[in-house]
Structure formats: structure tokens, C-alpha cells
Amino acid sequence: MGAGHAHPLYLPRSSPVHRLPAEVKIVAAFLVVLCVVATPREAFGVFGGYLLLLAAVWAMARIPPGWMARRALIEAPFVVLAVLLPITGGVPHVEWFGLSLSEPGLLGAWNILVKGTLGVLTSLTLAATTPLRDLLLGLQRLQAPALVVTIATLMLRYVDVIVAEARRMRVARISRGHDPRFLWQAGATARGVGSLFVRSYERGERVHLAMLSRGWNGRMPPLSQHRTSRRDWLAGLAPVAVALALATAGWVLS
């Protein structure tokens, strides 16, 4: 995968956050999410502190909040579960504009919504400041399982190829009179999906045979020998220290 290959969630910038090694940002994002999950749901103000922490990182990385908010809508389908909990939860109940809502359900909905949103925003921050190739480099330097790194590398390398194949098949169907807007043509669309799966599988077999013929031994070669400095770790884990302090304050206050 070439160094110029980027994903739609990446926002090219020249900032201290972008220049941090990927492994530092991966560990920092993981630990921040752990702190968020470990925070009691009753510590309402602490979650505002997490949002301010993320906003400070966005400001340092020069990421517009609107850009981040639009991409955070990816979690919208999961909000449905949070909306249902106050209605289907148990006693006691509270009255709100004529509705009888479950108090445990409200707390559960708040817990899912705030922690899910903060987790999505943290992940988007990592994606916005780290190209795909650097993410793979970071996983490799963190000694992630070789099979995971290999699968991720090949998936990211060939996802564009599969999308292009699907686009060509769609154009071919439309040129033969297929109109996906009609319900009775759903069968043709389903057969197209099956054909795309078969073609992808066959392409994967050919790629695997080509790799074996070139000496593939089941492990990705080292992509970089760069060593992360202590200064990078200290700078990257500074937000984690703040998140840990917020989580501790949440437990003390609740």
C-alpha cells in the first residue's frame, strides 16, 4: 500500500498531533476510551470534561468541530437503543411532559449515548490525524498479531479494487436496462452481490498464489525500523493523564 493512500476520515494537516507516531496515538486513544467507559454514569460533569479534552486536541490538530460532528453521525443508528430504554425500563418512573419514563432507563440511555459518542469522537480523532499506512505501522510496532496486520493491510489495499469492480458491474447492469429503483429488480441486485463476492474470492486466490510465488511466508515484512522516542510517548500520553484524572474525579464525586 502506497504512502499516499488515504482514507475519507483522514484530514491532512501539519500539526503536533499529526506528527506524533501512530503507535502513540493508538495507545492514547485506547486508554482514553477505557477511562470514559470506567467513569460512573452519574458523574455528568466529568463527561463534559472529556469533551473539553477532545476539543483541546482538535484545536491543536486544527480539526474543525463541524467536520468532526458530521462524521460522528455514523453512530446515529445505535441511538435508537438509547431512545427505547426510558420507555421500556423498569421502576421507578418519572413524569416528563406527560410521559412516564423509567428512571433506570434514562440513566442507561444516557450511559450508552454519552460513552458511545465520546468513543466515536475519540476514534474519529485518531483517524483524522493518522493515515492508513501509519495506522498499520503503529499496529506493527505495537507487536499486534501478524495475522491481524496482514489481513488489515490486504483489506485496505484491495478495498478500492473491489469498489471499482462493483461500480463496473453496476454500469454494465444499467446499460442492459437494469434500474435498481424498481422493487422487482431486487433479485438482479442480489445476484450481482453474489457475483461480486465470487469475483472477490477468485481475485483473492490469484493474489495469494502470486504472493506465494514471490516467497510469501505468512508475515508482513517490517514496514519501518523507526523507534519512538520517550518525548513522543510523554507528549502523546498527556491527554491520557487528564482522562485518568477525570475518571478518578468521577468515582470520587459519585
PDB file of C-alpha atoms in Angstrom:
ATOM      1  CA  MET A   1       0.000   0.000   0.000  1.00  0.00           C
ATOM      2  CA  GLY A   2       1.498   3.270  -1.085  1.00  0.00           C
ATOM      3  CA  ALA A   3       2.265   6.049   1.303  1.00  0.00           C
ATOM      4  CA  GLY A   4      -0.152   8.325  -0.478  1.00  0.00           C
ATOM      5  CA  HIS A   5      -3.167   6.079   0.100  1.00  0.00           C
ATOM      6  CA  ALA A   6      -5.537   7.943   2.441  1.00  0.00           C
ATOM      7  CA  HIS A   7      -8.981   7.233   3.827  1.00  0.00           C
ATOM      8  CA  PRO A   8     -12.012   9.584   3.819  1.00  0.00           C
ATOM      9  CA  LEU A   9     -11.749  10.165   7.577  1.00  0.00           C
ATOM     10  CA  TYR A  10      -8.189  11.497   7.345  1.00  0.00           C
ATOM     11  CA  LEU A  11      -7.793  15.288   7.442  1.00  0.00           C
ATOM     12  CA  PRO A  12      -4.349  16.326   6.143  1.00  0.00           C
ATOM     13  CA  ARG A  13      -2.814  18.937   8.401  1.00  0.00           C
ATOM     14  CA  SER A  14       0.596  19.952   9.698  1.00  0.00           C
ATOM     15  CA  SER A  15       0.188  19.835  13.463  1.00  0.00           C
ATOM     16  CA  PRO A  16       1.908  18.320  16.520  1.00  0.00           C
ATOM     17  CA  VAL A  17      -0.878  15.734  16.752  1.00  0.00           C
ATOM     18  CA  HIS A  18      -0.432  14.656  13.139  1.00  0.00           C
ATOM     19  CA  ARG A  19       3.324  14.347  13.620  1.00  0.00           C
ATOM     20  CA  LEU A  20       3.067  12.031  16.627  1.00  0.00           C
ATOM     21  CA  PRO A  21       3.925   8.389  15.865  1.00  0.00           C
ATOM     22  CA  ALA A  22       0.856   6.284  15.129  1.00  0.00           C
ATOM     23  CA  GLU A  23       1.549   3.769  17.905  1.00  0.00           C
ATOM     24  CA  VAL A  24       1.481   6.569  20.487  1.00  0.00           C
ATOM     25  CA  LYS A  25      -1.890   7.812  19.225  1.00  0.00           C
ATOM     26  CA  ILE A  26      -3.341   4.288  19.118  1.00  0.00           C
ATOM     27  CA  VAL A  27      -2.369   3.612  22.737  1.00  0.00           C
ATOM     28  CA  ALA A  28      -3.565   7.052  23.847  1.00  0.00           C
ATOM     29  CA  ALA A  29      -6.956   6.650  22.139  1.00  0.00           C
ATOM     30  CA  PHE A  30      -7.410   3.173  23.632  1.00  0.00           C
ATOM     31  CA  LEU A  31      -6.606   4.346  27.153  1.00  0.00           C
ATOM     32  CA  VAL A  32      -8.846   7.419  26.879  1.00  0.00           C
ATOM     33  CA  VAL A  33     -11.756   5.217  25.810  1.00  0.00           C
ATOM     34  CA  LEU A  34     -11.068   2.922  28.786  1.00  0.00           C
ATOM     35  CA  CYS A  35     -11.222   5.934  31.116  1.00  0.00           C
ATOM     36  CA  VAL A  36     -14.522   7.023  29.562  1.00  0.00           C
ATOM     37  CA  VAL A  37     -16.034   3.545  29.939  1.00  0.00           C
ATOM     38  CA  ALA A  38     -14.836   3.273  33.549  1.00  0.00           C
ATOM     39  CA  THR A  39     -16.421   6.599  34.540  1.00  0.00           C
ATOM     40  CA  PRO A  40     -19.673   6.238  36.552  1.00  0.00           C
ATOM     41  CA  ARG A  41     -22.692   7.293  34.536  1.00  0.00           C
ATOM     42  CA  GLU A  42     -23.860   9.552  37.373  1.00  0.00           C
ATOM     43  CA  ALA A  43     -20.754  11.784  37.020  1.00  0.00           C
ATOM     44  CA  PHE A  44     -22.422  14.069  34.492  1.00  0.00           C
ATOM     45  CA  GLY A  45     -19.915  16.910  34.677  1.00  0.00           C
ATOM     46  CA  VAL A  46     -16.941  14.613  34.121  1.00  0.00           C
ATOM     47  CA  PHE A  47     -18.191  13.713  30.644  1.00  0.00           C
ATOM     48  CA  GLY A  48     -18.173  17.401  29.805  1.00  0.00           C
ATOM     49  CA  GLY A  49     -14.524  17.396  30.847  1.00  0.00           C
ATOM     50  CA  TYR A  50     -13.823  14.581  28.366  1.00  0.00           C
ATOM     51  CA  LEU A  51     -15.455  16.635  25.610  1.00  0.00           C
ATOM     52  CA  LEU A  52     -13.310  19.650  26.508  1.00  0.00           C
ATOM     53  CA  LEU A  53     -10.235  17.410  26.396  1.00  0.00           C
ATOM     54  CA  LEU A  54     -11.135  16.247  22.887  1.00  0.00           C
ATOM     55  CA  ALA A  55     -11.856  19.827  21.843  1.00  0.00           C
ATOM     56  CA  ALA A  56      -8.366  20.832  23.002  1.00  0.00           C
ATOM     57  CA  VAL A  57      -6.864  18.043  20.871  1.00  0.00           C
ATOM     58  CA  TRP A  58      -8.953  19.171  17.891  1.00  0.00           C
ATOM     59  CA  ALA A  59      -7.736  22.728  18.330  1.00  0.00           C
ATOM     60  CA  MET A  60      -4.125  21.566  18.447  1.00  0.00           C
ATOM     61  CA  ALA A  61      -4.668  19.372  15.367  1.00  0.00           C
ATOM     62  CA  ARG A  62      -6.621  22.139  13.586  1.00  0.00           C
ATOM     63  CA  ILE A  63      -9.706  19.942  13.110  1.00  0.00           C
ATOM     64  CA  PRO A  64     -12.941  21.950  12.715  1.00  0.00           C
ATOM     65  CA  PRO A  65     -15.607  20.795  15.215  1.00  0.00           C
ATOM     66  CA  GLY A  66     -18.207  20.841  12.436  1.00  0.00           C
ATOM     67  CA  TRP A  67     -16.102  18.455  10.352  1.00  0.00           C
ATOM     68  CA  MET A  68     -15.943  16.085  13.312  1.00  0.00           C
ATOM     69  CA  ALA A  69     -19.645  16.433  14.160  1.00  0.00           C
ATOM     70  CA  ARG A  70     -20.752  15.499  10.639  1.00  0.00           C
ATOM     71  CA  ARG A  71     -18.718  12.315  10.704  1.00  0.00           C
ATOM     72  CA  ALA A  72     -19.929  11.439  14.199  1.00  0.00           C
ATOM     73  CA  LEU A  73     -23.398  10.898  12.711  1.00  0.00           C
ATOM     74  CA  ILE A  74     -22.187   7.385  11.916  1.00  0.00           C
ATOM     75  CA  GLU A  75     -23.431   6.385  15.370  1.00  0.00           C
ATOM     76  CA  ALA A  76     -26.998   7.569  14.677  1.00  0.00           C
ATOM     77  CA  PRO A  77     -28.439   4.029  14.115  1.00  0.00           C
ATOM     78  CA  PHE A  78     -27.226   2.980  17.566  1.00  0.00           C
ATOM     79  CA  VAL A  79     -29.016   5.877  19.247  1.00  0.00           C
ATOM     80  CA  VAL A  80     -32.316   4.064  18.682  1.00  0.00           C
ATOM     81  CA  LEU A  81     -31.485   1.650  21.506  1.00  0.00           C
ATOM     82  CA  ALA A  82     -30.842   4.540  23.871  1.00  0.00           C
ATOM     83  CA  VAL A  83     -34.170   6.136  22.929  1.00  0.00           C
ATOM     84  CA  LEU A  84     -36.096   2.944  23.729  1.00  0.00           C
ATOM     85  CA  LEU A  85     -34.599   2.365  27.170  1.00  0.00           C
ATOM     86  CA  PRO A  86     -36.532   5.134  29.007  1.00  0.00           C
ATOM     87  CA  ILE A  87     -39.787   3.699  27.630  1.00  0.00           C
ATOM     88  CA  THR A  88     -39.122   0.011  28.280  1.00  0.00           C
ATOM     89  CA  GLY A  89     -37.121   0.315  31.525  1.00  0.00           C
ATOM     90  CA  GLY A  90     -38.295  -0.648  34.980  1.00  0.00           C
ATOM     91  CA  VAL A  91     -39.444   1.277  38.027  1.00  0.00           C
ATOM     92  CA  PRO A  92     -39.240   3.890  39.440  1.00  0.00           C
ATOM     93  CA  HIS A  93     -40.754   6.196  36.834  1.00  0.00           C
ATOM     94  CA  VAL A  94     -40.638   9.962  36.417  1.00  0.00           C
ATOM     95  CA  GLU A  95     -43.123  12.225  34.649  1.00  0.00           C
ATOM     96  CA  TRP A  96     -41.807  14.343  31.783  1.00  0.00           C
ATOM     97  CA  PHE A  97     -44.198  16.361  29.595  1.00  0.00           C
ATOM     98  CA  GLY A  98     -46.955  13.889  30.282  1.00  0.00           C
ATOM     99  CA  LEU A  99     -44.791  10.839  29.589  1.00  0.00           C
ATOM    100  CA  SER A 100     -43.976   8.214  32.195  1.00  0.00           C
ATOM    101  CA  LEU A 101     -40.285   7.428  31.756  1.00  0.00           C
ATOM    102  CA  SER A 102     -38.171   4.866  33.579  1.00  0.00           C
ATOM    103  CA  GLU A 103     -35.510   6.421  35.770  1.00  0.00           C
ATOM    104  CA  PRO A 104     -33.085   3.455  35.350  1.00  0.00           C
ATOM    105  CA  GLY A 105     -33.865   3.554  31.634  1.00  0.00           C
ATOM    106  CA  LEU A 106     -32.981   7.239  31.441  1.00  0.00           C
ATOM    107  CA  LEU A 107     -29.661   6.595  33.168  1.00  0.00           C
ATOM    108  CA  GLY A 108     -28.988   3.637  30.883  1.00  0.00           C
ATOM    109  CA  ALA A 109     -29.807   5.692  27.791  1.00  0.00           C
ATOM    110  CA  TRP A 110     -27.524   8.490  28.999  1.00  0.00           C
ATOM    111  CA  ASN A 111     -24.755   5.960  29.674  1.00  0.00           C
ATOM    112  CA  ILE A 112     -24.964   4.473  26.178  1.00  0.00           C
ATOM    113  CA  LEU A 113     -25.313   7.814  24.435  1.00  0.00           C
ATOM    114  CA  VAL A 114     -22.537   9.762  26.165  1.00  0.00           C
ATOM    115  CA  LYS A 115     -19.979   6.955  26.284  1.00  0.00           C
ATOM    116  CA  GLY A 116     -20.724   5.843  22.729  1.00  0.00           C
ATOM    117  CA  THR A 117     -20.446   9.398  21.435  1.00  0.00           C
ATOM    118  CA  LEU A 118     -17.154  10.047  23.241  1.00  0.00           C
ATOM    119  CA  GLY A 119     -15.787   6.728  21.980  1.00  0.00           C
ATOM    120  CA  VAL A 120     -16.756   7.570  18.393  1.00  0.00           C
ATOM    121  CA  LEU A 121     -15.236  11.055  18.682  1.00  0.00           C
ATOM    122  CA  THR A 122     -12.000   9.612  20.072  1.00  0.00           C
ATOM    123  CA  SER A 123     -11.792   7.093  17.233  1.00  0.00           C
ATOM    124  CA  LEU A 124     -12.528   9.799  14.662  1.00  0.00           C
ATOM    125  CA  THR A 125      -9.777  11.951  16.157  1.00  0.00           C
ATOM    126  CA  LEU A 126      -7.320   9.098  15.715  1.00  0.00           C
ATOM    127  CA  ALA A 127      -8.479   8.512  12.139  1.00  0.00           C
ATOM    128  CA  ALA A 128      -8.428  12.219  11.267  1.00  0.00           C
ATOM    129  CA  THR A 129      -4.803  12.622  12.334  1.00  0.00           C
ATOM    130  CA  THR A 130      -3.315   9.316  11.129  1.00  0.00           C
ATOM    131  CA  PRO A 131      -3.070   7.980   7.546  1.00  0.00           C
ATOM    132  CA  LEU A 132      -3.917   4.325   6.971  1.00  0.00           C
ATOM    133  CA  ARG A 133      -0.335   3.335   6.299  1.00  0.00           C
ATOM    134  CA  ASP A 134       0.765   4.892   9.593  1.00  0.00           C
ATOM    135  CA  LEU A 135      -2.005   3.055  11.448  1.00  0.00           C
ATOM    136  CA  LEU A 136      -0.651  -0.227  10.103  1.00  0.00           C
ATOM    137  CA  LEU A 137       2.864   0.827  11.046  1.00  0.00           C
ATOM    138  CA  GLY A 138       1.654   1.604  14.555  1.00  0.00           C
ATOM    139  CA  LEU A 139      -0.022  -1.774  14.927  1.00  0.00           C
ATOM    140  CA  GLN A 140       3.126  -3.500  13.742  1.00  0.00           C
ATOM    141  CA  ARG A 141       5.329  -1.567  16.180  1.00  0.00           C
ATOM    142  CA  LEU A 142       2.928  -2.414  19.000  1.00  0.00           C
ATOM    143  CA  GLN A 143       3.520  -6.096  18.245  1.00  0.00           C
ATOM    144  CA  ALA A 144      -0.054  -6.718  17.155  1.00  0.00           C
ATOM    145  CA  PRO A 145      -0.680 -10.291  15.892  1.00  0.00           C
ATOM    146  CA  ALA A 146       0.950 -10.680  12.488  1.00  0.00           C
ATOM    147  CA  LEU A 147      -2.225 -12.191  11.042  1.00  0.00           C
ATOM    148  CA  VAL A 148      -4.262  -9.131  12.071  1.00  0.00           C
ATOM    149  CA  VAL A 149      -1.756  -6.744  10.478  1.00  0.00           C
ATOM    150  CA  THR A 150      -1.673  -8.835   7.297  1.00  0.00           C
ATOM    151  CA  ILE A 151      -5.463  -9.001   6.977  1.00  0.00           C
ATOM    152  CA  ALA A 152      -5.821  -5.264   7.630  1.00  0.00           C
ATOM    153  CA  THR A 153      -3.088  -4.417   5.108  1.00  0.00           C
ATOM    154  CA  LEU A 154      -4.590  -6.535   2.335  1.00  0.00           C
ATOM    155  CA  MET A 155      -8.126  -5.370   3.106  1.00  0.00           C
ATOM    156  CA  LEU A 156      -7.159  -1.700   2.924  1.00  0.00           C
ATOM    157  CA  ARG A 157      -5.060  -2.301  -0.173  1.00  0.00           C
ATOM    158  CA  TYR A 158      -7.812  -4.011  -2.157  1.00  0.00           C
ATOM    159  CA  VAL A 159     -10.986  -2.333  -0.886  1.00  0.00           C
ATOM    160  CA  ASP A 160     -10.692   0.252  -3.668  1.00  0.00           C
ATOM    161  CA  VAL A 161     -10.266  -2.552  -6.209  1.00  0.00           C
ATOM    162  CA  ILE A 162     -13.464  -4.242  -5.026  1.00  0.00           C
ATOM    163  CA  VAL A 163     -15.376  -0.948  -5.048  1.00  0.00           C
ATOM    164  CA  ALA A 164     -14.219  -0.286  -8.610  1.00  0.00           C
ATOM    165  CA  GLU A 165     -15.320  -3.807  -9.606  1.00  0.00           C
ATOM    166  CA  ALA A 166     -18.754  -3.206  -8.081  1.00  0.00           C
ATOM    167  CA  ARG A 167     -19.020   0.107  -9.960  1.00  0.00           C
ATOM    168  CA  ARG A 168     -18.208  -1.566 -13.286  1.00  0.00           C
ATOM    169  CA  MET A 169     -20.798  -4.278 -12.640  1.00  0.00           C
ATOM    170  CA  ARG A 170     -23.411  -1.645 -11.817  1.00  0.00           C
ATOM    171  CA  VAL A 171     -22.694   0.266 -15.028  1.00  0.00           C
ATOM    172  CA  ALA A 172     -22.938  -2.987 -17.008  1.00  0.00           C
ATOM    173  CA  ARG A 173     -26.338  -3.798 -15.456  1.00  0.00           C
ATOM    174  CA  ILE A 174     -27.706  -0.314 -16.102  1.00  0.00           C
ATOM    175  CA  SER A 175     -26.511  -0.409 -19.731  1.00  0.00           C
ATOM    176  CA  ARG A 176     -28.586  -3.589 -20.135  1.00  0.00           C
ATOM    177  CA  GLY A 177     -31.767  -1.950 -18.864  1.00  0.00           C
ATOM    178  CA  HIS A 178     -31.429  -2.650 -15.139  1.00  0.00           C
ATOM    179  CA  ASP A 179     -32.937   0.009 -12.875  1.00  0.00           C
ATOM    180  CA  PRO A 180     -32.224  -0.582  -9.177  1.00  0.00           C
ATOM    181  CA  ARG A 181     -35.114   1.714  -8.183  1.00  0.00           C
ATOM    182  CA  PHE A 182     -37.707  -0.927  -9.088  1.00  0.00           C
ATOM    183  CA  LEU A 183     -38.533  -3.438  -6.356  1.00  0.00           C
ATOM    184  CA  TRP A 184     -38.998  -6.337  -8.782  1.00  0.00           C
ATOM    185  CA  GLN A 185     -35.371  -5.999  -9.859  1.00  0.00           C
ATOM    186  CA  ALA A 186     -34.077  -6.698  -6.344  1.00  0.00           C
ATOM    187  CA  GLY A 187     -33.304 -10.252  -7.472  1.00  0.00           C
ATOM    188  CA  ALA A 188     -30.867  -8.993 -10.095  1.00  0.00           C
ATOM    189  CA  THR A 189     -29.194  -6.796  -7.496  1.00  0.00           C
ATOM    190  CA  ALA A 190     -28.865  -9.739  -5.123  1.00  0.00           C
ATOM    191  CA  ARG A 191     -27.336 -11.869  -7.883  1.00  0.00           C
ATOM    192  CA  GLY A 192     -24.912  -9.031  -8.606  1.00  0.00           C
ATOM    193  CA  VAL A 193     -23.822  -9.012  -4.972  1.00  0.00           C
ATOM    194  CA  GLY A 194     -23.258 -12.765  -5.131  1.00  0.00           C
ATOM    195  CA  SER A 195     -21.265 -12.405  -8.331  1.00  0.00           C
ATOM    196  CA  LEU A 196     -19.154  -9.681  -6.731  1.00  0.00           C
ATOM    197  CA  PHE A 197     -18.414 -11.995  -3.795  1.00  0.00           C
ATOM    198  CA  VAL A 198     -17.310 -14.778  -6.154  1.00  0.00           C
ATOM    199  CA  ARG A 199     -15.110 -12.409  -8.164  1.00  0.00           C
ATOM    200  CA  SER A 200     -13.553 -11.030  -4.981  1.00  0.00           C
ATOM    201  CA  TYR A 201     -12.839 -14.546  -3.738  1.00  0.00           C
ATOM    202  CA  GLU A 202     -11.256 -15.547  -7.045  1.00  0.00           C
ATOM    203  CA  ARG A 203      -9.172 -12.355  -7.092  1.00  0.00           C
ATOM    204  CA  GLY A 204      -8.014 -13.137  -3.552  1.00  0.00           C
ATOM    205  CA  GLU A 205      -6.944 -16.626  -4.643  1.00  0.00           C
ATOM    206  CA  ARG A 206      -4.929 -15.189  -7.529  1.00  0.00           C
ATOM    207  CA  VAL A 207      -3.295 -12.605  -5.291  1.00  0.00           C
ATOM    208  CA  HIS A 208      -2.410 -15.287  -2.739  1.00  0.00           C
ATOM    209  CA  LEU A 209      -0.824 -17.517  -5.397  1.00  0.00           C
ATOM    210  CA  ALA A 210       1.148 -14.535  -6.715  1.00  0.00           C
ATOM    211  CA  MET A 211       2.385 -13.782  -3.190  1.00  0.00           C
ATOM    212  CA  LEU A 212       3.440 -17.406  -2.640  1.00  0.00           C
ATOM    213  CA  SER A 213       5.372 -17.378  -5.920  1.00  0.00           C
ATOM    214  CA  ARG A 214       7.310 -14.368  -4.613  1.00  0.00           C
ATOM    215  CA  GLY A 215       8.305 -16.018  -1.347  1.00  0.00           C
ATOM    216  CA  TRP A 216       5.426 -15.070   0.949  1.00  0.00           C
ATOM    217  CA  ASN A 217       5.923 -16.727   4.352  1.00  0.00           C
ATOM    218  CA  GLY A 218       2.728 -15.609   6.102  1.00  0.00           C
ATOM    219  CA  ARG A 219       4.138 -12.469   7.772  1.00  0.00           C
ATOM    220  CA  MET A 220       4.264  -8.887   6.608  1.00  0.00           C
ATOM    221  CA  PRO A 221       7.847  -7.613   6.286  1.00  0.00           C
ATOM    222  CA  PRO A 222       8.789  -4.806   8.690  1.00  0.00           C
ATOM    223  CA  LEU A 223       7.410  -1.594   7.224  1.00  0.00           C
ATOM    224  CA  SER A 224       9.724   0.677   9.219  1.00  0.00           C
ATOM    225  CA  GLN A 225      12.550   0.437  11.745  1.00  0.00           C
ATOM    226  CA  HIS A 226      11.786   3.808  13.352  1.00  0.00           C
ATOM    227  CA  ARG A 227      11.972   3.885  17.161  1.00  0.00           C
ATOM    228  CA  THR A 228       9.580   6.075  19.110  1.00  0.00           C
ATOM    229  CA  SER A 229      11.285   8.487  21.479  1.00  0.00           C
ATOM    230  CA  ARG A 230      10.392   8.983  25.124  1.00  0.00           C
ATOM    231  CA  ARG A 231       9.433  12.569  24.315  1.00  0.00           C
ATOM    232  CA  ASP A 232       6.807  11.340  21.843  1.00  0.00           C
ATOM    233  CA  TRP A 233       5.333   9.000  24.445  1.00  0.00           C
ATOM    234  CA  LEU A 234       5.199  11.744  27.075  1.00  0.00           C
ATOM    235  CA  ALA A 235       3.517  14.173  24.688  1.00  0.00           C
ATOM    236  CA  GLY A 236       1.059  11.599  23.354  1.00  0.00           C
ATOM    237  CA  LEU A 237       0.054  10.238  26.762  1.00  0.00           C
ATOM    238  CA  ALA A 238      -0.533  13.677  28.308  1.00  0.00           C
ATOM    239  CA  PRO A 239      -4.266  13.553  27.386  1.00  0.00           C
ATOM    240  CA  VAL A 240      -4.428  10.103  28.975  1.00  0.00           C
ATOM    241  CA  ALA A 241      -3.228  11.564  32.274  1.00  0.00           C
ATOM    242  CA  VAL A 242      -6.017  14.156  32.079  1.00  0.00           C
ATOM    243  CA  ALA A 243      -8.575  11.463  31.240  1.00  0.00           C
ATOM    244  CA  LEU A 244      -7.377   9.338  34.159  1.00  0.00           C
ATOM    245  CA  ALA A 245      -7.749  12.319  36.486  1.00  0.00           C
ATOM    246  CA  LEU A 246     -11.282  12.890  35.191  1.00  0.00           C
ATOM    247  CA  ALA A 247     -12.213   9.225  35.707  1.00  0.00           C
ATOM    248  CA  THR A 248     -10.833   9.322  39.250  1.00  0.00           C
ATOM    249  CA  ALA A 249     -12.783  12.502  39.957  1.00  0.00           C
ATOM    250  CA  GLY A 250     -15.909  10.817  38.641  1.00  0.00           C
ATOM    251  CA  TRP A 251     -15.578   7.969  41.101  1.00  0.00           C
ATOM    252  CA  VAL A 252     -14.841  10.324  43.999  1.00  0.00           C
ATOM    253  CA  LEU A 253     -17.769  12.642  43.221  1.00  0.00           C
ATOM    254  CA  SER A 254     -20.273   9.834  42.677  1.00  0.00           C
TER     255      SER A 254
END
